[in-house]
Coordinates of C-alpha atoms and ligand atoms in Angstrom, one line a residue:
M42 CA -23.1 15.5 8.0
N43 CA -24.8 18.9 8.1
F44 CA -24.8 20.5 4.6
P45 CA -26.7 23.7 4.0
D46 CA -28.3 22.4 0.8
S47 CA -29.5 18.9 1.4
K48 CA -31.4 18.5 -1.9
Q49 CA -30.4 15.5 -3.9
I50 CA -28.5 16.4 -7.0
V51 CA -29.2 14.2 -10.0
F52 CA -26.3 14.3 -12.3
I53 CA -26.6 12.8 -15.8
L54 CA -23.3 12.3 -17.6
S55 CA -23.5 13.9 -21.0
G56 CA -24.0 11.5 -23.9
S57 CA -22.9 8.5 -21.9
P58 CA -24.6 5.2 -21.0
Y59 CA -24.4 6.2 -17.3
N60 CA -27.0 7.8 -15.1
I61 CA -25.9 8.1 -11.6
A62 CA -28.2 9.5 -8.9
M63 CA -25.7 11.2 -6.6
S64 CA -26.0 11.3 -2.9
E65 CA -24.4 14.1 -1.0
T66 CA -20.9 12.7 -1.3
K67 CA -18.3 15.5 -1.7
Y68 CA -15.3 15.0 -4.1
I69 CA -11.8 16.2 -3.2
F70 CA -9.0 15.9 -5.8
T71 CA -5.3 16.0 -5.2
T72 CA -3.1 17.0 -8.1
G73 CA 0.7 17.4 -8.1
G74 CA 2.9 20.0 -9.6
V75 CA 6.6 20.8 -10.2
A76 CA 7.9 17.3 -9.4
S77 CA 6.7 13.8 -8.7
S78 CA 7.1 12.0 -5.4
L79 CA 6.1 15.0 -3.3
G80 CA 3.7 12.8 -1.3
K81 CA 0.2 13.3 -2.7
G82 CA -0.6 9.9 -1.2
I83 CA 0.5 10.9 2.3
I84 CA -1.4 14.3 2.1
S85 CA -4.5 12.5 0.8
S86 CA -4.2 9.9 3.6
S87 CA -3.6 12.6 6.3
L88 CA -6.6 14.6 5.2
A89 CA -8.7 11.4 5.2
K90 CA -7.4 10.6 8.7
L91 CA -8.5 14.1 10.0
L92 CA -11.9 13.9 8.4
I93 CA -12.5 10.3 9.8
A94 CA -11.3 11.5 13.2
S95 CA -14.1 14.1 13.0
G96 CA -16.7 11.4 12.3
Y97 CA -16.9 11.5 8.5
R98 CA -16.9 8.5 6.2
V99 CA -14.0 8.8 3.7
A100 CA -12.7 6.8 0.8
I101 CA -9.5 7.5 -1.1
Q102 CA -8.8 6.4 -4.6
K103 CA -5.9 6.7 -7.0
L104 CA -6.1 7.4 -10.7
D105 CA -3.0 6.3 -12.5
P106 CA -2.3 7.6 -16.0
Y107 CA -0.3 4.7 -17.3
I108 CA -1.7 2.2 -19.8
N109 CA -1.1 -1.1 -17.9
I110 CA -4.5 -2.4 -16.7
D111 CA -3.0 -2.6 -13.2
P112 CA 0.5 -2.5 -11.7
G113 CA 0.5 -6.3 -11.2
T114 CA 2.6 -6.8 -14.3
L115 CA 5.2 -4.1 -13.4
N116 CA 8.4 -4.9 -11.6
P117 CA 9.4 -3.1 -8.4
Y118 CA 12.1 -1.1 -10.3
E119 CA 9.2 0.5 -12.3
H120 CA 6.7 1.0 -9.7
G121 CA 7.7 -0.1 -6.2
E122 CA 5.5 -2.5 -4.3
C123 CA 2.2 -3.9 -5.8
F124 CA -0.4 -3.6 -3.1
V125 CA -3.1 -6.3 -3.0
T126 CA -6.7 -5.6 -1.7
D127 CA -9.2 -7.9 -0.1
D128 CA -11.0 -8.3 -3.4
G129 CA -7.8 -9.4 -5.1
A130 CA -7.0 -6.1 -7.0
E131 CA -3.3 -5.6 -7.7
T132 CA -2.9 -1.9 -7.0
D133 CA -0.7 1.1 -6.6
L134 CA 1.3 1.2 -3.3
D135 CA -0.4 4.4 -2.3
L136 CA -3.5 2.3 -1.5
G137 CA -1.4 0.7 1.2
H138 CA -0.9 4.2 2.7
Y139 CA -4.6 4.9 2.5
E140 CA -5.4 1.7 4.5
R141 CA -2.6 2.2 7.0
F142 CA -3.7 5.7 7.8
T143 CA -7.4 5.4 7.7
N144 CA -8.0 1.7 8.6
V145 CA -10.6 1.7 5.8
R146 CA -10.3 -1.3 3.4
T147 CA -9.8 -0.4 -0.3
S148 CA -10.9 -2.4 -3.4
Q149 CA -10.5 -2.5 -7.1
A150 CA -12.7 0.6 -7.3
N151 CA -10.0 2.6 -5.4
N152 CA -7.4 2.2 -8.2
V153 CA -8.1 3.0 -11.8
T154 CA -5.5 3.2 -14.6
T155 CA -5.8 4.7 -18.1
G156 CA -5.5 1.1 -19.4
R157 CA -8.6 0.1 -17.5
I158 CA -10.5 3.2 -18.6
Y159 CA -9.7 2.6 -22.3
Q160 CA -10.4 -1.2 -22.0
A161 CA -13.9 -0.4 -20.6
V162 CA -14.7 2.1 -23.3
I163 CA -13.4 -0.2 -26.1
D164 CA -15.4 -3.1 -24.7
K165 CA -18.5 -0.9 -24.8
E166 CA -17.8 0.2 -28.3
R167 CA -17.5 -3.4 -29.5
R168 CA -20.7 -4.2 -27.6
G169 CA -22.5 -1.5 -29.6
D170 CA -23.2 0.8 -26.6
Y171 CA -22.1 3.8 -28.7
L172 CA -23.6 2.7 -32.1
G173 CA -23.5 5.5 -34.6
E174 CA -21.2 7.7 -32.5
T175 CA -17.5 8.6 -32.9
V176 CA -15.8 7.4 -29.7
Q177 CA -13.6 10.2 -28.4
V178 CA -11.5 11.3 -25.5
I179 CA -14.1 13.9 -24.7
P180 CA -16.8 12.9 -23.8
H181 CA -16.3 9.1 -23.7
I182 CA -13.0 8.7 -21.9
T183 CA -13.7 11.6 -19.6
D184 CA -17.2 10.2 -18.9
E185 CA -15.7 6.9 -18.0
I186 CA -13.2 8.6 -15.7
K187 CA -16.0 10.6 -14.0
Y188 CA -18.0 7.4 -13.6
R189 CA -15.1 5.7 -11.9
I190 CA -14.6 8.7 -9.6
Q191 CA -18.3 8.7 -8.6
L192 CA -18.6 4.9 -8.2
L193 CA -17.4 5.0 -4.6
G194 CA -19.6 8.0 -3.8
A195 CA -22.6 6.3 -5.5
S196 CA -22.4 3.5 -3.0
G197 CA -23.8 5.9 -0.4
N198 CA -21.1 4.7 2.0
Y199 CA -18.9 7.9 2.0
D200 CA -19.3 11.5 2.9
F201 CA -16.1 12.3 1.1
V202 CA -14.2 10.7 -1.7
I203 CA -10.6 11.9 -2.1
T204 CA -9.3 11.2 -5.6
E205 CA -5.5 11.4 -6.1
I206 CA -4.5 12.0 -9.7
G207 CA -1.2 10.2 -10.4
G208 CA 1.6 11.9 -12.2
T209 CA 2.3 15.7 -12.4
V210 CA 0.2 18.4 -13.9
G211 CA 1.5 19.1 -17.5
D212 CA 2.1 15.4 -18.3
I213 CA 0.4 14.6 -21.6
E214 CA -1.1 11.4 -20.2
S215 CA -2.8 13.2 -17.2
L216 CA -4.8 15.6 -19.5
P217 CA -8.0 13.5 -19.7
Y218 CA -8.0 13.3 -15.9
I219 CA -7.6 17.0 -15.3
E220 CA -10.3 17.6 -17.9
A221 CA -12.6 15.2 -15.9
V222 CA -11.8 17.2 -12.8
R223 CA -12.6 20.5 -14.6
Q224 CA -16.0 19.1 -15.7
M225 CA -16.9 17.8 -12.3
K226 CA -16.0 21.2 -10.6
W227 CA -18.1 23.0 -13.2
E228 CA -21.1 20.6 -12.7
M229 CA -20.9 20.2 -9.0
G230 CA -19.7 23.5 -7.7
S231 CA -18.8 23.5 -4.0
R232 CA -19.2 19.7 -3.9
C233 CA -15.8 19.5 -5.6
L234 CA -12.5 20.8 -4.4
V235 CA -9.0 20.7 -5.7
I236 CA -5.9 20.5 -3.6
H237 CA -2.7 21.1 -5.5
L238 CA 0.5 19.8 -4.0
T239 CA 3.7 21.6 -5.2
L240 CA 7.3 22.0 -4.2
V241 CA 8.7 25.2 -2.8
P242 CA 12.4 24.7 -3.1
Y243 CA 15.0 26.3 -0.9
L244 CA 18.0 27.8 -2.7
A245 CA 20.9 27.6 -0.4
S246 CA 23.0 30.0 -2.5
S247 CA 20.5 32.8 -2.0
G248 CA 19.1 31.5 1.3
E249 CA 15.6 31.8 -0.1
L250 CA 12.4 29.7 -0.7
K251 CA 11.3 30.0 -4.3
T252 CA 7.6 30.3 -5.2
K253 CA 8.0 30.5 -9.0
P254 CA 7.7 26.7 -9.7
T255 CA 4.5 26.7 -7.7
Q256 CA 3.2 29.7 -9.7
H257 CA 4.1 28.0 -13.0
S258 CA 2.4 24.7 -12.0
V259 CA -0.8 26.5 -11.0
K260 CA -0.7 28.4 -14.3
M261 CA -0.5 25.0 -16.0
L262 CA -3.5 23.8 -14.1
L263 CA -5.3 27.0 -15.0
E264 CA -4.6 26.5 -18.7
S265 CA -6.6 23.3 -18.3
G266 CA -9.4 25.3 -16.7
V267 CA -8.9 24.1 -13.2
Q268 CA -8.5 26.7 -10.4
P269 CA -7.0 24.9 -7.3
D270 CA -8.8 25.7 -4.0
I271 CA -5.9 24.8 -1.7
I272 CA -2.2 24.8 -2.4
V273 CA -0.1 22.5 -0.2
C274 CA 3.5 23.4 -0.4
R275 CA 6.1 20.8 0.2
T276 CA 9.2 22.5 1.7
E277 CA 12.3 21.8 3.7
K278 CA 12.0 25.2 5.5
H279 CA 9.0 26.9 7.1
L280 CA 7.1 29.3 4.9
N281 CA 6.8 32.8 6.4
Q282 CA 3.6 34.9 6.0
A283 CA 5.2 36.9 3.1
I284 CA 5.7 33.7 1.1
R285 CA 2.2 32.5 1.9
N286 CA 0.8 35.8 0.8
K287 CA 2.8 35.7 -2.4
I288 CA 1.6 32.2 -3.3
A289 CA -1.9 33.2 -2.5
L290 CA -1.8 36.3 -4.6
F291 CA -0.3 34.6 -7.7
C292 CA -2.4 31.5 -7.4
N293 CA -5.8 33.1 -6.7
V294 CA -6.3 31.5 -3.3
N295 CA -6.9 32.7 0.2
P296 CA -3.6 32.9 2.3
L297 CA -5.3 30.5 4.7
A298 CA -5.5 28.0 1.9
V299 CA -1.8 28.0 1.4
I300 CA -0.8 25.0 3.6
E301 CA 2.8 24.2 4.5
S302 CA 4.0 20.6 4.4
V303 CA 7.4 20.8 5.9
D304 CA 9.7 17.7 5.8
V305 CA 9.1 15.6 8.9
E306 CA 10.8 12.7 10.8
T307 CA 8.0 10.2 9.9
I308 CA 5.1 10.1 7.4
Y309 CA 2.9 9.5 10.5
D310 CA 3.6 13.0 11.7
V311 CA 1.8 14.5 8.6
P312 CA -1.8 14.2 9.9
M313 CA -0.7 16.3 13.0
L314 CA 1.1 18.7 10.7
M315 CA -2.0 19.1 8.6
L316 CA -4.1 19.6 11.7
D317 CA -1.8 22.4 12.8
E318 CA -2.1 23.9 9.4
K319 CA -5.9 23.5 9.6
L320 CA -6.1 21.7 6.2
D321 CA -9.3 19.9 7.4
Q322 CA -10.9 23.1 8.5
V323 CA -10.1 24.9 5.2
V324 CA -11.6 21.9 3.3
L325 CA -14.8 21.8 5.3
E326 CA -15.3 25.5 5.1
K327 CA -14.7 25.6 1.4
M328 CA -17.2 22.7 0.9
Q329 CA -19.7 24.5 3.1
V330 CA -19.8 21.8 5.7
V331 CA -20.8 23.3 9.1
N332 CA -20.8 22.1 12.7
S333 CA -18.0 19.7 12.4
K334 CA -16.5 18.0 15.5
P335 CA -12.8 18.6 16.1
P336 CA -10.8 15.5 15.1
D337 CA -10.2 13.0 17.9
L338 CA -6.6 11.9 17.4
K339 CA -5.9 10.4 20.8
S340 CA -5.0 6.9 19.6
W341 CA -2.9 8.4 16.8
E342 CA -1.0 10.5 19.3
D343 CA -0.5 7.4 21.5
F344 CA 0.9 5.6 18.5
L345 CA 3.3 8.5 17.7
F346 CA 4.4 8.7 21.4
K347 CA 5.3 5.0 21.5
L348 CA 7.0 5.3 18.1
K349 CA 9.1 8.2 19.2
H350 CA 9.9 6.9 22.7
P351 CA 11.2 3.4 22.3
V352 CA 12.4 1.6 25.4
G353 CA 14.8 -0.6 23.4
E354 CA 15.9 -1.6 20.0
V355 CA 16.1 -4.8 17.9
K356 CA 17.8 -5.4 14.6
I357 CA 16.0 -7.4 12.0
G358 CA 17.4 -8.4 8.6
L359 CA 15.1 -8.1 5.6
V360 CA 16.4 -10.4 2.9
G361 CA 15.2 -9.7 -0.6
K362 CA 16.4 -9.0 -4.1
Y363 CA 15.0 -5.4 -4.3
V364 CA 16.4 -4.1 -1.1
E365 CA 18.1 -1.1 -2.8
L366 CA 14.7 0.2 -3.8
R367 CA 13.0 2.2 -1.0
D368 CA 9.5 1.3 -2.0
A369 CA 9.8 -2.3 -3.0
Y370 CA 8.9 -3.7 0.4
K371 CA 6.8 -0.8 1.6
S372 CA 4.1 -2.7 3.4
I373 CA 6.6 -4.8 5.2
T374 CA 8.7 -1.9 6.4
E375 CA 5.6 0.0 7.5
S376 CA 4.3 -3.2 9.3
F377 CA 7.5 -3.2 11.3
I378 CA 6.9 0.5 12.3
H379 CA 3.4 -0.4 13.5
A380 CA 4.6 -3.5 15.3
G381 CA 7.6 -1.7 16.8
A382 CA 5.4 1.1 18.2
E383 CA 3.0 -1.5 19.6
N384 CA 5.9 -3.1 21.5
Q385 CA 7.4 0.4 22.2
Y386 CA 10.6 -0.8 20.6
K387 CA 12.6 0.5 17.7
V388 CA 12.9 -1.9 14.9
Q389 CA 16.1 -1.2 13.0
L390 CA 15.8 -2.9 9.6
K391 CA 19.0 -4.1 8.0
M392 CA 18.3 -4.5 4.3
I393 CA 20.2 -7.5 2.9
H394 CA 20.5 -8.2 -0.7
S395 CA 19.7 -11.9 -1.2
E396 CA 22.4 -12.2 -3.9
S397 CA 25.0 -11.1 -1.4
V398 CA 24.3 -14.0 1.0
T399 CA 26.5 -17.0 0.3
D400 CA 28.0 -19.7 2.6
S401 CA 31.1 -17.5 3.0
T402 CA 29.3 -14.2 3.7
S403 CA 26.3 -15.4 5.8
D404 CA 28.0 -15.2 9.2
E405 CA 29.3 -11.7 8.6
L406 CA 26.0 -10.5 7.2
L407 CA 23.6 -12.2 9.7
K408 CA 25.4 -12.6 13.0
D409 CA 24.4 -9.3 14.6
L410 CA 20.6 -9.8 13.8
D411 CA 17.8 -10.5 16.4
G412 CA 15.5 -11.7 13.6
I413 CA 15.4 -12.5 9.9
L414 CA 12.6 -11.9 7.5
V415 CA 12.7 -13.5 4.0
A416 CA 10.7 -11.4 1.6
P417 CA 8.2 -12.3 -1.1
G418 CA 9.3 -12.5 -4.7
F419 CA 9.3 -14.1 -8.1
G420 CA 11.9 -15.9 -10.2
E421 CA 15.3 -17.5 -9.8
R422 CA 17.6 -14.5 -8.9
G423 CA 18.7 -14.4 -5.3
I424 CA 17.0 -17.6 -4.4
E425 CA 20.1 -19.4 -3.1
G426 CA 20.9 -16.4 -0.8
K427 CA 17.4 -16.6 0.7
I428 CA 17.8 -20.3 1.3
I429 CA 21.2 -19.8 3.0
A430 CA 19.7 -17.0 5.3
I431 CA 16.9 -19.4 6.3
R432 CA 19.3 -22.1 7.2
Y433 CA 21.3 -19.6 9.3
A434 CA 18.1 -18.6 11.1
R435 CA 17.0 -22.2 11.7
E436 CA 20.3 -23.5 12.9
N437 CA 21.2 -20.5 15.1
K438 CA 17.6 -20.4 16.5
I439 CA 17.2 -16.7 15.4
P440 CA 13.5 -15.7 15.1
F441 CA 12.4 -16.1 11.5
L442 CA 9.4 -14.9 9.5
G443 CA 9.0 -16.0 5.9
I444 CA 6.4 -14.4 3.6
C445 CA 5.1 -16.1 0.5
L446 CA 8.3 -16.9 -1.5
G447 CA 10.0 -16.6 1.9
M448 CA 7.8 -19.6 3.1
Q449 CA 8.5 -21.5 -0.1
C450 CA 12.2 -21.0 0.4
A451 CA 11.9 -22.2 4.0
V452 CA 10.3 -25.4 2.7
I453 CA 13.0 -25.9 0.1
E454 CA 15.7 -25.3 2.7
F455 CA 14.2 -27.8 5.1
G456 CA 13.8 -30.4 2.3
R457 CA 17.4 -30.0 1.2
N458 CA 19.2 -29.7 4.6
V459 CA 17.0 -31.7 7.0
L460 CA 15.2 -34.2 4.9
G461 CA 18.2 -34.8 2.6
Y462 CA 16.2 -34.1 -0.6
K463 CA 19.1 -33.2 -2.9
N464 CA 18.3 -30.3 -5.3
A465 CA 14.8 -29.9 -3.8
H466 CA 13.2 -26.8 -5.4
S467 CA 10.1 -25.0 -6.5
T468 CA 9.1 -25.9 -10.0
E469 CA 9.0 -22.1 -10.6
M470 CA 12.8 -22.1 -10.5
N471 CA 13.6 -25.6 -11.6
A472 CA 10.8 -27.5 -13.4
A473 CA 13.0 -30.7 -13.5
T474 CA 13.8 -30.9 -9.8
P475 CA 13.7 -34.4 -8.4
F476 CA 11.9 -33.1 -5.3
P477 CA 9.3 -30.5 -6.3
V478 CA 8.4 -29.6 -2.7
I479 CA 6.8 -26.4 -4.0
D480 CA 4.7 -26.9 -7.1
I481 CA 2.3 -24.9 -9.3
M482 CA -1.3 -24.9 -8.0
E483 CA -3.7 -27.1 -9.9
E484 CA -5.9 -24.2 -11.0
Q485 CA -2.9 -22.3 -12.2
K486 CA -1.9 -25.0 -14.7
K487 CA -4.4 -23.8 -17.3
V488 CA -3.6 -20.1 -16.9
N489 CA -1.9 -18.7 -19.9
Q490 CA -2.2 -14.9 -19.4
K491 CA 0.0 -13.2 -16.8
G492 CA -2.1 -10.2 -15.8
G493 CA -4.4 -10.5 -12.8
T494 CA -4.4 -14.3 -12.9
M495 CA -2.5 -15.3 -9.7
R496 CA -4.3 -16.5 -6.6
L497 CA -5.2 -13.0 -5.4
G498 CA -6.9 -11.4 -2.5
S499 CA -8.5 -12.7 0.7
Y500 CA -8.9 -16.4 1.4
P501 CA -9.7 -18.1 4.8
C502 CA -7.2 -20.2 6.7
T503 CA -7.9 -22.5 9.7
I504 CA -5.3 -22.6 12.5
K505 CA -4.5 -25.7 14.5
P506 CA -5.1 -25.3 18.2
G507 CA -1.9 -25.8 20.3
S508 CA 0.4 -24.3 17.6
K509 CA 2.5 -21.2 18.3
I510 CA 0.7 -19.3 15.7
W511 CA -2.6 -19.9 17.6
D512 CA -1.1 -17.7 20.4
V513 CA -0.6 -15.0 17.7
Y514 CA -4.1 -15.0 16.3
K515 CA -5.9 -16.4 19.3
T516 CA -8.6 -17.7 16.9
A517 CA -9.1 -20.7 14.6
E518 CA -10.5 -18.8 11.5
I519 CA -8.4 -16.1 9.9
V520 CA -8.6 -14.4 6.5
E521 CA -5.4 -13.1 4.8
R522 CA -4.5 -11.7 1.4
H523 CA -2.6 -13.7 -1.2
R524 CA -0.6 -13.2 -4.4
H525 CA 1.0 -16.4 -5.7
R526 CA 0.8 -19.3 -8.2
Y527 CA 2.9 -21.9 -6.4
E528 CA 2.1 -23.9 -3.2
F529 CA 3.5 -26.4 -0.7
N530 CA 3.3 -29.8 -2.4
N531 CA 1.2 -32.0 -0.1
A532 CA 2.8 -35.2 -1.3
Y533 CA 5.7 -34.3 1.0
L534 CA 3.7 -33.1 4.0
A535 CA 3.9 -36.3 6.1
E536 CA 7.7 -36.4 5.9
Y537 CA 8.0 -32.7 6.8
E538 CA 5.7 -33.1 9.8
K539 CA 7.6 -36.2 11.0
A540 CA 10.8 -34.0 11.0
G541 CA 9.1 -31.2 13.0
M542 CA 8.1 -28.7 10.3
M543 CA 4.3 -28.6 10.9
A544 CA 1.6 -27.2 8.7
V545 CA -0.4 -25.3 11.3
G546 CA -2.6 -23.2 9.0
I547 CA -4.6 -24.8 6.2
N548 CA -7.0 -23.5 3.7
E549 CA -9.6 -26.2 4.1
Q550 CA -11.3 -25.7 0.8
N551 CA -8.4 -26.8 -1.3
N552 CA -6.1 -28.2 1.4
L553 CA -3.5 -25.6 0.8
V554 CA -0.8 -25.1 3.4
E555 CA -0.9 -21.5 4.5
I556 CA 1.3 -21.5 7.6
I557 CA 4.3 -23.6 8.6
E558 CA 6.0 -23.7 12.0
F559 CA 9.3 -25.4 12.9
M560 CA 8.9 -26.9 16.3
D561 CA 12.5 -27.2 17.4
H562 CA 13.0 -23.5 17.4
P563 CA 11.9 -20.5 19.6
W564 CA 10.1 -18.7 16.7
F565 CA 10.2 -20.0 13.1
V566 CA 7.1 -19.1 11.2
A567 CA 6.4 -18.9 7.5
V568 CA 3.2 -18.0 5.7
Q569 CA 2.0 -18.4 2.2
F570 CA -0.1 -15.2 2.4
H571 CA 0.9 -11.5 2.9
P572 CA 0.2 -10.3 6.4
E573 CA 1.9 -7.0 5.6
Y574 CA -1.0 -5.9 3.5
K575 CA -3.3 -5.8 6.5
S576 CA -1.2 -4.0 9.1
T577 CA -2.5 -0.5 9.9
V578 CA -1.6 2.1 12.6
A579 CA -5.0 1.4 14.3
S580 CA -4.5 -2.4 14.0
P581 CA -0.9 -3.5 13.8
H582 CA -0.7 -7.0 12.3
P583 CA -0.4 -9.7 15.1
L584 CA 2.2 -11.7 13.2
F585 CA 4.6 -8.7 13.0
V586 CA 3.8 -7.7 16.6
H587 CA 4.7 -11.3 17.8
F588 CA 7.7 -11.6 15.5
V589 CA 9.1 -8.3 17.0
K590 CA 8.3 -9.7 20.5
A591 CA 10.3 -12.8 19.7
T592 CA 13.3 -10.8 18.5
M593 CA 13.1 -8.8 21.8
L594 CA 13.3 -12.1 23.8
Y595 CA 16.0 -13.4 21.6
K596 CA 18.1 -10.2 22.1
K597 CA 17.6 -10.5 25.9
S598 CA 18.6 -14.2 25.9
Q599 CA 21.8 -13.3 24.0
S600 CA 22.9 -10.7 26.5
E601 CA 22.3 -13.0 29.5
Ligands
LIG69 N1 6.7 -16.7 -6.8 C1 6.0 -17.3 -5.8 C2 4.6 -17.8 -6.4 O1 4.1 -17.3 -7.3 C3 5.8 -16.5 -4.6 C4 5.0 -15.2 -4.9 C5 5.2 -14.2 -3.8 O2 6.1 -14.2 -3.0 N2 4.3 -13.2 -3.8 O3 4.0 -18.6 -5.8

């Protein structure tokens, strides 16, 4: 990076126990106004993608203003999918977008909640770190927030840290975060920049785009002492120059810093859109970064081409109990987009509510599918439907992928219907089952707190040579991410293998079954881990790529 002023800035946080020697990392904040769900995560990810494509090192983090320590204890109705990182952090689903767009791994440091901030401050207060002081929102909470923002930068690994502030400007719970941004802007000058994402609604009755909500939300930000540098306007119609000038004038920004983010066909178009709008150039100029290379987006364009020009289509059923929620299986649905593009095939997902699958509905619901995926999950609801869907896939030789609870259900189904284990179950759903084919992991038996205590994050798995899954990974040692408490009960393994359901991936440290394969079937694979967390545009997950290939072959075989 070529910055005009390369002198190291030593920044001491006022009155706090921290003293961070800053490198030249630059800090970009994204705030949201007018409405939630405008896509701050996608704008942040797209900007990161452009900067990375110009050769910079970029991290993105999300600050969430709610009081839970992490989203691991929230159900999908509240918060969509919980995304799990390599280091076992249960995080906001936006971190999934960050990884999928940038191919840069995230960690606990990339997602911080108000709960975590307060917990850290209260722990320090009890330890005596602030002896004699009154502990207050300013400076103690804001210092902790600033510390968390600068933690990634202090690693020296990043030229830019993009911090997305969750919620909408004006929310009471966002105030300490906005105050921390104000302080950092004041202290660091051009090393900090604020991008404010707002909505410019179109009023069909008057045939006009309206800028007033944007003006009001910028005013609200100004009341907190923060002048945004760039306004990104989410809109369903193009902004003309007059609208851009009006927003610029009322919000004190250059017209070139009014960026249009018009609705697009796929979120993966947004980096190209931001390139056209020169978001990256405006950012670099404002942060006084000179001599940047133009972004190299060749492989991204190749991906978009294959995504938009499929040579065929397959239909895959996703069986889960939260299918009515768009974000509940986000990483899975995105993994299918990556895997579809990799095969230059369109994957049409049929979302099937597991409670709707019964012996009498299964044929109607599942007969037109080229593949079936049974989703992860917790608890009793919808379990029997998942088991019926798996039986249908197994008996009709439809390609099948089971993930986490989906693998556990495949084991239960096989136990009940092939091995004749009447009422076989997981002890999660039925503690008194005569055949506990899925049982609680030994180390989980002593766990009595729910938050952050599952088997979380990356663990190794060894793949048996000669298995079908070997052709997928083409290596013996893999590492995948986990989020579970229950496991395959090894007391039954010999019986399963005799009947053709093989354990082909094992965690050798604790002898845990990680992957099963059913031999008498063209493609029946189930995994205890979550491959969906590791699929990115640059590196589509091989399990999804091969599953989609299997569905393509199945479809072909059906038409012959
Ligand atoms: N409920 C199961 C367990 O805890 C599966 C979890 C999941 O699907 N993520 O083991």
